[in-house]
Amino acid sequence: MHRVEGLPGESAPVGLTLALGRLRTLGVSGLRVALPAPGHPLGLSGPPEFNARAMDAAEAVICFGAAVGLVPEVYEAGPEGDVHAEVVWHVLPVREAPPADVPSLGEAERELAEALREATEVLSKLDVAGSGPVAEAAIDAYRARAEPGRDVLAPGYPPRAVRVLQLAQRVGLLISLAYGNGHGGAVSSAEIAARSEALRPVERTARRAQVAAYNSVVEERERGVR
């Protein structure tokens, strides 16, 4: 269940369908995703109050066409045995400025390929590849989601955005498996540090690529307006 709270013109939380219609009347013609992490305000444009809320949630939506953004708050509700997730989207003012650190699709594709090549050599030396039943189950689940013919983006996105997002999702899976596999073959503190240093920029690059892919339609529209 999704509800939107703080929407201009509404005194109480409303459903997602009504909220999207209201946002259109406010001039919103597109939505950008932001995937910030500590020390990396990816996709955010301020002000600090909004950035702080988005950083806590590790995700947010920035509206294109109106100076508002939405930050989700996810929680569980319902009696024992029938617990379900609910999401409240908090509408807050944002600064109308370019989003932080979002590359173009071309840049994202090049950076992702380069980061993956650089990290592969280091990770293979430290034996951090995911293995075992948990890793195998995660890979099988990913393959099922990525079956041929399945759309990863809505119609209208450029083919490069689909390609970039698919690669970023594969890289994200490998990174999550590496993090979930303890320290892999790294046994010394120096090896553990080297492993973390190898994973960190790849994870950051994968998140940047995902944001670039999801936001590509809005970015193209904005360039057209300019």
Tab-separated table of N, CA, C and O in Angstrom, residues 101-111 160 164 208-209 212-213 216 219 223:
chain	number	residue	atom	x	y	z
A	101	ASP	N	26.091	14.304	-9.546
A	101	ASP	CA	26.918	13.159	-9.940
A	101	ASP	C	26.214	12.165	-10.851
A	101	ASP	O	26.544	10.971	-10.846
A	102	VAL	N	25.227	12.603	-11.632
A	102	VAL	CA	24.538	11.693	-12.547
A	102	VAL	C	25.198	11.791	-13.924
A	102	VAL	O	25.170	12.842	-14.545
A	103	PRO	N	25.793	10.701	-14.419
A	103	PRO	CA	26.462	10.753	-15.720
A	103	PRO	C	25.476	10.603	-16.869
A	103	PRO	O	24.315	10.226	-16.672
A	104	SER	N	25.947	10.875	-18.074
A	104	SER	CA	25.156	10.552	-19.256
A	104	SER	C	25.187	9.041	-19.451
A	104	SER	O	25.998	8.320	-18.842
A	105	LEU	N	24.318	8.544	-20.310
A	105	LEU	CA	24.296	7.108	-20.563
A	105	LEU	C	25.630	6.627	-21.127
A	105	LEU	O	26.141	5.572	-20.742
A	106	GLY	N	26.194	7.396	-22.045
A	106	GLY	CA	27.475	7.013	-22.626
A	106	GLY	C	28.574	6.955	-21.583
A	106	GLY	O	29.367	6.002	-21.547
A	107	GLU	N	28.629	7.968	-20.728
A	107	GLU	CA	29.622	7.980	-19.660
A	107	GLU	C	29.420	6.809	-18.713
A	107	GLU	O	30.384	6.155	-18.294
A	108	ALA	N	28.160	6.550	-18.354
A	108	ALA	CA	27.864	5.459	-17.418
A	108	ALA	C	28.301	4.121	-17.986
A	108	ALA	O	28.869	3.288	-17.276
A	109	GLU	N	28.053	3.899	-19.262
A	109	GLU	CA	28.415	2.630	-19.880
A	109	GLU	C	29.932	2.441	-19.906
A	109	GLU	O	30.444	1.369	-19.577
A	110	ARG	N	30.655	3.492	-20.264
A	110	ARG	CA	32.118	3.400	-20.310
A	110	ARG	C	32.700	3.196	-18.912
A	110	ARG	O	33.588	2.360	-18.704
A	111	GLU	N	32.196	3.962	-17.941
A	111	GLU	CA	32.720	3.868	-16.583
A	111	GLU	C	32.451	2.493	-15.975
A	111	GLU	O	33.293	1.929	-15.277
A	160	ARG	N	20.073	2.016	-25.371
A	160	ARG	CA	21.285	2.092	-24.552
A	160	ARG	C	20.937	2.101	-23.070
A	160	ARG	O	21.669	1.525	-22.260
A	164	VAL	N	22.526	-0.435	-20.395
A	164	VAL	CA	23.260	0.053	-19.228
A	164	VAL	C	22.636	-0.478	-17.940
A	164	VAL	O	23.341	-0.917	-17.024
A	208	ARG	N	25.524	4.736	-10.023
A	208	ARG	CA	25.474	5.878	-10.944
A	208	ARG	C	24.874	5.454	-12.281
A	208	ARG	O	24.073	6.181	-12.882
A	209	ALA	N	25.246	4.264	-12.752
A	209	ALA	CA	24.733	3.783	-14.027
A	209	ALA	C	23.234	3.513	-13.954
A	209	ALA	O	22.492	3.806	-14.901
A	212	ALA	N	21.474	6.840	-14.107
A	212	ALA	CA	21.541	7.380	-15.460
A	212	ALA	C	20.535	6.694	-16.373
A	212	ALA	O	19.877	7.350	-17.201
A	213	ALA	N	20.392	5.370	-16.233
A	213	ALA	CA	19.455	4.635	-17.084
A	213	ALA	C	18.011	5.006	-16.762
A	213	ALA	O	17.214	5.309	-17.659
A	216	SER	N	17.115	8.626	-17.934
A	216	SER	CA	17.523	9.036	-19.274
A	216	SER	C	16.410	9.715	-20.060
A	216	SER	O	16.662	10.671	-20.804
A	219	GLU	N	16.096	13.233	-18.727
A	219	GLU	CA	17.265	14.023	-19.109
A	219	GLU	C	17.186	14.438	-20.573
A	219	GLU	O	17.528	15.578	-20.925
A	223	ARG	N	17.014	18.331	-21.962
A	223	ARG	CA	17.922	18.876	-22.972
A	223	ARG	C	17.150	19.451	-24.140
A	223	ARG	O	17.521	20.469	-24.736
